[in-house]
């Protein structure tokens, strides 16, 4: 169902002119480290800049800077328990996922201020990277429900993966902590990795294949903005499952580079399916991940949680064009004016 922010229990910041309704309760949860990758210097957002943005965007004055994952979870969960109308995640994809997980199944709406270096979730929702524009979306946009994936009892918002890419991402993760040697280890993992025999159970079939990797996508993008599932929709109740078989390793690596940062190139060797449930088992244990988290080894199951999260998107967002960077989610109903 689609409603406007103004139609929530309390009005949106843009609707507070009549004074006939209570002021909405808004909390902005900020990750001051957002956008940092390894030892690469970045021009981060200061508290003064963020508070100025909140004033211009009519987002109230409650800003909470969090130091770690545990604190971010606690602050988001507290907002839900206190009945806040809107919680804004000001950070990268990791911060968005941490905050969003605490909002699942509640009436509290998620807003996103994209401060990270990639922002796959914001891109999938059509939220602009320019901060004043993103704040305006939160103030005047539509509220929609989107799906969430789940694996081993943990929610994910972008994609799950099994095989070579999961092994590479695990090796590369140390780079975010400033370990430059992680680049060499990631290349070595790619060189050594071999295709694996696996069985993939979907809603209506079982696939037996030999593949380098499988992705189970909730939305189009994952990793470094890679368009692994260009037709995936965040509100259709299904995963887009892509099986990368019949590709040589050099061909797969070239393909992954070609779809990075929102680009997309068709690969005829990749088979695509749609399913609400996915179970993957390898002839040998295979590495598995979901978003940025290591999930251990196969066998593993992925399941959809339809319409589990309420989120603000640009008003009147239409159906995204396949592979279009920044496209919005497809509508789940008619748009209501804010």
Short mmCIF file of C-alpha atoms in Angstrom, two decimals:
data_model
loop_
_atom_site.label_atom_id
_atom_site.label_comp_id
_atom_site.label_asym_id
_atom_site.label_seq_id
_atom_site.Cartn_x
_atom_site.Cartn_y
_atom_site.Cartn_z
CA UNK A 1 0.00 0.00 0.00
CA UNK A 2 1.20 3.50 -0.81
CA UNK A 3 0.50 6.51 1.38
CA UNK A 4 2.13 9.86 1.77
CA UNK A 5 4.29 10.80 4.72
CA UNK A 6 1.60 13.34 5.59
CA UNK A 7 -0.93 10.56 6.05
CA UNK A 8 0.96 8.88 8.91
CA UNK A 9 -0.27 9.20 12.52
CA UNK A 10 1.40 12.60 12.62
CA UNK A 11 2.09 14.92 9.68
CA UNK A 12 5.29 15.11 7.70
CA UNK A 13 7.57 18.08 8.40
CA UNK A 14 6.12 19.65 5.25
CA UNK A 15 2.57 19.43 6.63
CA UNK A 16 3.10 21.21 9.95
CA UNK A 17 1.57 24.51 8.86
CA UNK A 18 -1.97 24.08 10.20
CA UNK A 19 -0.91 23.22 13.74
CA UNK A 20 -3.96 20.99 14.08
CA UNK A 21 -1.90 17.83 14.45
CA UNK A 22 0.90 16.91 16.78
CA UNK A 23 4.46 17.39 15.60
CA UNK A 24 5.83 14.10 14.22
CA UNK A 25 8.52 12.35 16.22
CA UNK A 26 11.67 12.10 14.12
CA UNK A 27 15.06 10.71 15.10
CA UNK A 28 18.11 10.96 12.85
CA UNK A 29 20.71 8.25 13.55
CA UNK A 30 24.13 9.26 12.20
CA UNK A 31 27.21 7.18 11.52
CA UNK A 32 30.13 9.68 11.55
CA UNK A 33 32.37 7.11 9.85
CA UNK A 34 30.10 6.68 6.81
CA UNK A 35 31.88 6.81 3.46
CA UNK A 36 35.28 5.68 4.71
CA UNK A 37 36.92 2.82 2.81
CA UNK A 38 40.13 1.46 4.21
CA UNK A 39 42.90 4.05 4.35
CA UNK A 40 41.32 6.22 1.65
CA UNK A 41 40.77 9.75 3.03
CA UNK A 42 37.24 11.12 2.64
CA UNK A 43 35.55 14.42 3.25
CA UNK A 44 33.01 13.30 5.83
CA UNK A 45 29.88 15.14 6.90
CA UNK A 46 30.30 17.21 10.05
CA UNK A 47 27.69 17.53 12.77
CA UNK A 48 27.23 21.20 11.89
CA UNK A 49 26.57 20.34 8.24
CA UNK A 50 24.12 17.61 9.16
CA UNK A 51 22.19 19.80 11.60
CA UNK A 52 21.96 22.48 8.92
CA UNK A 53 20.58 19.90 6.51
CA UNK A 54 18.02 18.79 9.10
CA UNK A 55 16.83 22.38 9.55
CA UNK A 56 16.49 22.93 5.81
CA UNK A 57 14.78 19.59 5.37
CA UNK A 58 12.34 20.05 8.27
CA UNK A 59 13.65 16.91 9.96
CA UNK A 60 13.49 18.16 13.54
CA UNK A 61 16.49 18.54 15.81
CA UNK A 62 17.00 15.08 17.31
CA UNK A 63 20.36 13.84 16.03
CA UNK A 64 22.08 10.82 17.60
CA UNK A 65 25.68 10.04 16.60
CA UNK A 66 26.47 6.36 17.13
CA UNK A 67 29.91 4.88 17.78
CA UNK A 68 29.30 1.25 16.89
CA UNK A 69 26.76 -1.29 15.64
CA UNK A 70 25.46 -2.15 19.09
CA UNK A 71 24.71 1.49 19.88
CA UNK A 72 23.00 2.08 16.52
CA UNK A 73 20.76 -0.94 17.08
CA UNK A 74 19.83 0.20 20.55
CA UNK A 75 19.02 3.76 19.45
CA UNK A 76 16.85 2.53 16.56
CA UNK A 77 15.04 -0.04 18.72
CA UNK A 78 14.40 2.63 21.35
CA UNK A 79 12.77 4.88 18.74
CA UNK A 80 10.42 2.05 17.72
CA UNK A 81 9.50 1.24 21.33
CA UNK A 82 8.71 4.92 21.95
CA UNK A 83 6.45 5.12 18.90
CA UNK A 84 8.54 7.41 16.73
CA UNK A 85 6.95 8.11 13.36
CA UNK A 86 10.17 8.36 11.37
CA UNK A 87 13.75 7.18 11.89
CA UNK A 88 16.33 8.51 9.44
CA UNK A 89 19.50 6.52 8.80
CA UNK A 90 22.28 8.99 7.95
CA UNK A 91 25.11 6.77 6.76
CA UNK A 92 26.05 4.07 4.28
CA UNK A 93 24.40 0.80 3.32
CA UNK A 94 25.63 -0.82 6.53
CA UNK A 95 24.04 1.89 8.66
CA UNK A 96 20.80 1.68 6.69
CA UNK A 97 20.67 -2.09 7.24
CA UNK A 98 21.34 -1.81 10.97
CA UNK A 99 18.60 0.77 11.48
CA UNK A 100 16.13 -0.88 9.11
CA UNK A 101 16.43 -4.25 10.86
CA UNK A 102 15.11 -2.70 14.08
CA UNK A 103 12.13 -1.18 12.22
CA UNK A 104 10.93 -4.40 10.58
CA UNK A 105 7.25 -5.13 11.15
CA UNK A 106 6.65 -1.82 12.94
CA UNK A 107 4.74 1.31 11.94
CA UNK A 108 7.92 3.41 12.20
CA UNK A 109 9.02 4.60 8.76
CA UNK A 110 12.61 4.54 7.50
CA UNK A 111 14.16 7.58 5.82
CA UNK A 112 17.62 7.55 4.24
CA UNK A 113 20.25 10.28 4.04
CA UNK A 114 22.89 8.61 1.83
CA UNK A 115 26.33 9.43 3.25
CA UNK A 116 28.10 6.23 2.19
CA UNK A 117 30.35 5.52 -0.76
CA UNK A 118 28.03 3.14 -2.66
CA UNK A 119 24.41 3.30 -1.34
CA UNK A 120 22.84 0.28 -3.05
CA UNK A 121 19.60 0.51 -1.06
CA UNK A 122 19.11 4.23 -1.71
CA UNK A 123 19.87 3.71 -5.40
CA UNK A 124 17.26 0.94 -5.61
CA UNK A 125 14.67 3.24 -4.01
CA UNK A 126 15.39 6.18 -6.30
CA UNK A 127 16.72 8.36 -3.48
CA UNK A 128 19.09 11.05 -4.84
CA UNK A 129 22.68 11.25 -3.63
CA UNK A 130 22.56 15.06 -3.30
CA UNK A 131 21.83 15.57 0.38
CA UNK A 132 19.33 18.45 0.21
CA UNK A 133 17.36 16.53 -2.41
CA UNK A 134 17.43 13.39 -0.24
CA UNK A 135 16.15 15.40 2.73
CA UNK A 136 13.35 16.81 0.59
CA UNK A 137 12.34 13.25 -0.35
CA UNK A 138 12.03 12.40 3.35
CA UNK A 139 9.91 15.50 3.99
CA UNK A 140 7.54 15.19 1.03
CA UNK A 141 7.81 11.62 -0.30
CA UNK A 142 5.50 8.62 -0.31
CA UNK A 143 5.59 5.81 2.24
CA UNK A 144 5.79 2.35 0.72
CA UNK A 145 6.35 -1.14 2.02
CA UNK A 146 9.24 -3.19 0.64
CA UNK A 147 10.40 -6.78 0.98
CA UNK A 148 13.33 -8.00 3.03
CA UNK A 149 15.35 -11.19 2.69
CA UNK A 150 16.20 -13.49 5.58
CA UNK A 151 18.94 -16.09 6.00
CA UNK A 152 19.91 -17.87 9.21
CA UNK A 153 17.55 -15.64 11.16
CA UNK A 154 19.13 -12.39 9.93
CA UNK A 155 17.58 -9.83 7.61
CA UNK A 156 19.24 -8.59 4.44
CA UNK A 157 18.22 -5.87 1.99
CA UNK A 158 20.43 -6.24 -1.09
CA UNK A 159 21.45 -9.80 -1.96
CA UNK A 160 22.67 -13.11 -0.69
CA UNK A 161 25.43 -14.98 -2.49
CA UNK A 162 27.08 -18.39 -2.56
CA UNK A 163 30.39 -19.29 -4.15
CA UNK A 164 33.22 -17.27 -5.61
CA UNK A 165 31.88 -13.77 -4.94
CA UNK A 166 31.13 -14.65 -1.31
CA UNK A 167 34.70 -15.91 -0.89
CA UNK A 168 36.11 -12.76 -2.53
CA UNK A 169 34.01 -10.37 -0.42
CA UNK A 170 35.11 -12.14 2.74
CA UNK A 171 38.75 -11.71 1.80
CA UNK A 172 38.21 -8.07 0.78
CA UNK A 173 36.38 -7.04 3.94
CA UNK A 174 39.59 -6.37 5.85
CA UNK A 175 40.28 -3.49 3.41
CA UNK A 176 37.54 -1.46 5.11
CA UNK A 177 39.62 -1.62 8.30
CA UNK A 178 42.67 -0.24 6.47
CA UNK A 179 44.37 -3.54 5.57
CA UNK A 180 45.71 -2.91 2.06
CA UNK A 181 47.01 -6.49 1.82
CA UNK A 182 43.36 -7.56 1.56
CA UNK A 183 43.49 -6.60 -2.12
CA UNK A 184 46.18 -9.18 -2.84
CA UNK A 185 44.34 -11.83 -0.79
CA UNK A 186 41.14 -11.17 -2.72
CA UNK A 187 42.92 -11.64 -6.05
CA UNK A 188 44.47 -14.86 -4.76
CA UNK A 189 41.05 -16.17 -3.70
CA UNK A 190 39.70 -15.46 -7.20
CA UNK A 191 42.64 -17.20 -8.86
CA UNK A 192 42.31 -20.35 -6.73
CA UNK A 193 38.52 -20.66 -6.69
CA UNK A 194 37.02 -23.52 -8.71
CA UNK A 195 33.46 -24.05 -10.00
CA UNK A 196 31.40 -26.20 -7.66
CA UNK A 197 28.63 -28.72 -8.10
CA UNK A 198 25.50 -27.63 -6.28
CA UNK A 199 21.76 -28.16 -6.04
CA UNK A 200 19.42 -25.18 -5.86
CA UNK A 201 15.87 -25.67 -4.58
CA UNK A 202 13.33 -23.03 -5.64
CA UNK A 203 9.57 -22.78 -5.14
CA UNK A 204 8.79 -24.89 -8.20
CA UNK A 205 11.95 -26.73 -9.20
CA UNK A 206 15.33 -28.17 -8.28
CA UNK A 207 18.37 -27.16 -10.30
CA UNK A 208 21.52 -29.24 -10.35
CA UNK A 209 24.44 -27.42 -11.86
CA UNK A 210 28.12 -26.60 -11.73
CA UNK A 211 28.69 -22.89 -11.20
CA UNK A 212 31.17 -20.33 -9.95
CA UNK A 213 28.53 -18.44 -7.98
CA UNK A 214 24.83 -17.89 -7.30
CA UNK A 215 23.17 -14.63 -6.22
CA UNK A 216 19.82 -14.35 -4.44
CA UNK A 217 18.74 -10.74 -4.89
CA UNK A 218 16.12 -8.67 -3.13
CA UNK A 219 17.07 -5.57 -5.18
CA UNK A 220 19.15 -4.87 -8.30
CA UNK A 221 22.45 -3.86 -6.67
CA UNK A 222 25.00 -5.34 -4.31
CA UNK A 223 28.68 -4.97 -3.41
CA UNK A 224 30.37 -2.09 -5.25
CA UNK A 225 27.08 -1.05 -6.84
CA UNK A 226 27.10 -4.16 -9.03
CA UNK A 227 23.91 -4.66 -11.04
CA UNK A 228 23.69 -8.40 -10.43
CA UNK A 229 19.89 -8.57 -10.85
CA UNK A 230 18.70 -5.75 -13.12
CA UNK A 231 15.05 -6.89 -13.08
CA UNK A 232 14.79 -7.35 -9.31
CA UNK A 233 12.05 -5.38 -7.55
CA UNK A 234 11.97 -4.56 -3.85
CA UNK A 235 8.23 -5.07 -3.56
CA UNK A 236 7.30 -8.12 -5.66
CA UNK A 237 7.59 -10.74 -2.91
CA UNK A 238 10.26 -12.73 -4.77
CA UNK A 239 14.01 -13.06 -5.10
CA UNK A 240 15.75 -12.82 -8.43
CA UNK A 241 18.07 -15.83 -8.47
CA UNK A 242 21.00 -15.74 -10.90
CA UNK A 243 23.20 -18.76 -11.55
CA UNK A 244 26.61 -17.96 -13.06
CA UNK A 245 27.41 -21.13 -14.95
CA UNK A 246 29.31 -21.86 -18.16
CA UNK A 247 31.55 -18.85 -17.54
CA UNK A 248 35.30 -19.11 -17.41
CA UNK A 249 36.85 -17.38 -14.44
CA UNK A 250 38.35 -14.54 -16.53
CA UNK A 251 34.97 -14.06 -18.23
CA UNK A 252 33.19 -13.85 -14.85
CA UNK A 253 35.68 -11.33 -13.48
CA UNK A 254 35.28 -9.17 -16.60
CA UNK A 255 31.50 -9.41 -16.21
CA UNK A 256 31.65 -8.35 -12.54
CA UNK A 257 33.77 -5.32 -13.49
CA UNK A 258 31.34 -4.45 -16.30
CA UNK A 259 28.35 -4.29 -13.94
CA UNK A 260 30.04 -2.31 -11.14
CA UNK A 261 28.81 1.13 -10.04
CA UNK A 262 25.33 0.79 -11.46
CA UNK A 263 26.29 -0.33 -14.96
CA UNK A 264 24.85 -3.43 -16.56
CA UNK A 265 25.84 -5.66 -19.43
CA UNK A 266 23.92 -8.74 -20.46
CA UNK A 267 25.68 -12.10 -20.02
CA UNK A 268 23.99 -14.99 -21.86
CA UNK A 269 25.77 -17.52 -19.65
CA UNK A 270 23.81 -16.37 -16.57
CA UNK A 271 20.53 -18.19 -15.91
CA UNK A 272 17.77 -16.27 -14.08
CA UNK A 273 14.86 -17.51 -11.95
CA UNK A 274 12.35 -16.04 -9.49
CA UNK A 275 11.40 -17.64 -6.21
CA UNK A 276 10.21 -16.75 -2.71
CA UNK A 277 12.41 -19.46 -1.20
CA UNK A 278 15.91 -20.63 -2.12
CA UNK A 279 17.98 -23.46 -0.66
CA UNK A 280 21.53 -24.03 -1.88
CA UNK A 281 23.68 -27.05 -1.08
CA UNK A 282 27.09 -27.77 -2.55
CA UNK A 283 28.84 -31.06 -3.17
CA UNK A 284 31.44 -29.48 -0.89
CA UNK A 285 30.77 -26.71 1.68
CA UNK A 286 30.65 -23.34 -0.09
CA UNK A 287 31.00 -19.85 1.41
CA UNK A 288 27.78 -17.83 1.79
CA UNK A 289 27.08 -14.16 2.47
CA UNK A 290 24.17 -11.74 2.65
CA UNK A 291 24.89 -8.04 2.13
CA UNK A 292 28.17 -7.48 4.02
CA UNK A 293 27.83 -10.39 6.47
CA UNK A 294 29.52 -13.75 6.41
CA UNK A 295 26.93 -16.53 6.80
CA UNK A 296 29.33 -19.45 7.02
CA UNK A 297 29.02 -22.42 4.68
CA UNK A 298 26.32 -24.20 2.72
CA UNK A 299 23.75 -25.67 2.98
CA UNK A 300 21.86 -22.41 3.42
CA UNK A 301 18.29 -21.19 2.97
CA UNK A 302 17.04 -17.76 1.91
CA UNK A 303 13.41 -16.65 2.40
CA UNK A 304 11.51 -13.47 1.58
CA UNK A 305 9.64 -11.36 4.12
CA UNK A 306 7.12 -9.52 1.92
CA UNK A 307 6.17 -5.92 2.78
CA UNK A 308 8.22 -6.06 6.00
CA UNK A 309 9.61 -2.50 5.99
CA UNK A 310 8.00 0.93 5.59
CA UNK A 311 10.25 3.41 3.82
CA UNK A 312 10.04 6.91 2.32
CA UNK A 313 10.60 7.12 -1.46
CA UNK A 314 10.26 10.03 -3.91
CA UNK A 315 6.64 11.13 -4.36
CA UNK A 316 4.98 9.51 -7.36
CA UNK A 317 7.85 7.05 -7.95
CA UNK A 318 7.19 4.86 -10.95
CA UNK A 319 8.37 1.42 -11.90
CA UNK A 320 12.14 1.26 -12.42
CA UNK A 321 13.61 0.59 -15.81
CA UNK A 322 15.76 -2.58 -15.83
CA UNK A 323 19.37 -1.73 -15.10
CA UNK A 324 18.74 1.99 -14.72
CA UNK A 325 20.89 3.47 -11.93
CA UNK A 326 18.86 5.33 -9.36
CA UNK A 327 15.51 3.92 -10.53
CA UNK A 328 12.75 3.80 -7.95
CA UNK A 329 10.88 0.76 -6.73
CA UNK A 330 7.74 -0.22 -8.57
CA UNK A 331 4.59 1.14 -6.94
CA UNK A 332 2.44 -1.05 -4.72
CA UNK A 333 -0.57 1.18 -5.17
CA UNK A 334 -1.57 4.62 -6.34
CA UNK A 335 0.45 7.54 -5.07
CA UNK A 336 -1.14 9.92 -2.62
CA UNK A 337 -0.07 13.55 -2.59
CA UNK A 338 1.87 14.61 0.50
#
